[in-house]
Short mmCIF file of C-alpha atoms in Angstrom, two decimals:
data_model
loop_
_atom_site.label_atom_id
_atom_site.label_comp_id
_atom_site.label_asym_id
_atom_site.label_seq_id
_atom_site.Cartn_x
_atom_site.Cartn_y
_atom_site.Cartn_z
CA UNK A 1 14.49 -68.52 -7.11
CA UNK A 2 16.11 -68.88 -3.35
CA UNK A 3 14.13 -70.17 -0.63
CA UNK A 4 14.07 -67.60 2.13
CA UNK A 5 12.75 -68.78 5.38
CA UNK A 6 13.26 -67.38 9.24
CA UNK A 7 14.08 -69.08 12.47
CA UNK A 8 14.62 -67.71 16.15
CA UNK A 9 18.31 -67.48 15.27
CA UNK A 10 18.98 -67.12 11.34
CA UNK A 11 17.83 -66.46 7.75
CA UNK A 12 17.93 -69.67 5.87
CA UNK A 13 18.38 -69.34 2.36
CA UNK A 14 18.26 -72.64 0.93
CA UNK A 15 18.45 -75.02 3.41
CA UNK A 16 21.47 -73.39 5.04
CA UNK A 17 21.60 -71.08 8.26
CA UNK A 18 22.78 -67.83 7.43
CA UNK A 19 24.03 -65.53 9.90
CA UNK A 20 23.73 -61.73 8.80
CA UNK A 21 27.09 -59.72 9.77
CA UNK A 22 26.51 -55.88 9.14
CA UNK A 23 27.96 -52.73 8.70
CA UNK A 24 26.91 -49.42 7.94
CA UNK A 25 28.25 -47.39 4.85
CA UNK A 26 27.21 -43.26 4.45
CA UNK A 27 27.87 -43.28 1.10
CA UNK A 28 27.03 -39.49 1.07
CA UNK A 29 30.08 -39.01 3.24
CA UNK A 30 32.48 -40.54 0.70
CA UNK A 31 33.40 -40.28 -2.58
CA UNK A 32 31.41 -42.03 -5.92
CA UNK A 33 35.03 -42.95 -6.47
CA UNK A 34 35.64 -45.18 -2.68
CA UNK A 35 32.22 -46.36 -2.72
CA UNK A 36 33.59 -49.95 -4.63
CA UNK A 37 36.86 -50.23 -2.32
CA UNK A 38 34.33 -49.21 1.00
CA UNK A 39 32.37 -52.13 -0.10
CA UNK A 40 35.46 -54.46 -0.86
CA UNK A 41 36.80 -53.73 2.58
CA UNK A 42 33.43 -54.37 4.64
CA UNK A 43 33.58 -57.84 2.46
CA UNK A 44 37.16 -58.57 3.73
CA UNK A 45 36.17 -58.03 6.96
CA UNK A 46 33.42 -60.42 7.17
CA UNK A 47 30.27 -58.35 6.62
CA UNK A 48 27.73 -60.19 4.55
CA UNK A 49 25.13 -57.37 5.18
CA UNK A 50 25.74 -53.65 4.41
CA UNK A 51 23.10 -50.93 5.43
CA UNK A 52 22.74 -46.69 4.93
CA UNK A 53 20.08 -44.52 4.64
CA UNK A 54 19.20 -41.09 2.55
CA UNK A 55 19.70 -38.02 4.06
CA UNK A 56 16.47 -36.36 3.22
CA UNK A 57 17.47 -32.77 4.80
CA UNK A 58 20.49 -32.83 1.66
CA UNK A 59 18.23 -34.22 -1.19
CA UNK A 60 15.44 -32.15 -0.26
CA UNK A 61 16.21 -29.13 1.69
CA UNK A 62 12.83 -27.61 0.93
CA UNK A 63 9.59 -29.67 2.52
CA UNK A 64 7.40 -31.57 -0.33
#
């Protein structure tokens, strides 16, 4: 199990600073078949840290 801990600056995992570089990725704007290379890319181009989020309003066009 890591050791997560939290400074003014950095995550430390482990004993060692961590810096989070991040991107964000709408996978629902691609397709299934780029999600992999999307993610390979964002790697190559130093993100450590990839967020999206779910658009309700397409999942669940109806409320409840």
């Amino acid at each position: 199990m890591n050791n997560i801990t939290y400074d003014s600056t950095s995550f430390i995992i482990n004993g060692k600073k961590v810096f989070l570089y991040s991107g964000e990725i709408h996978y629902f704007r691609i397709s299934p078949q780029e999600w992999r290379r999307r993610l390979l890319l964002a790697g190559q181009a130093g993100l450590n840290t990839v967020s999206t989020y779910i658009p309700w309003n397409f999942y669940e066009p109806e409320k409840g």
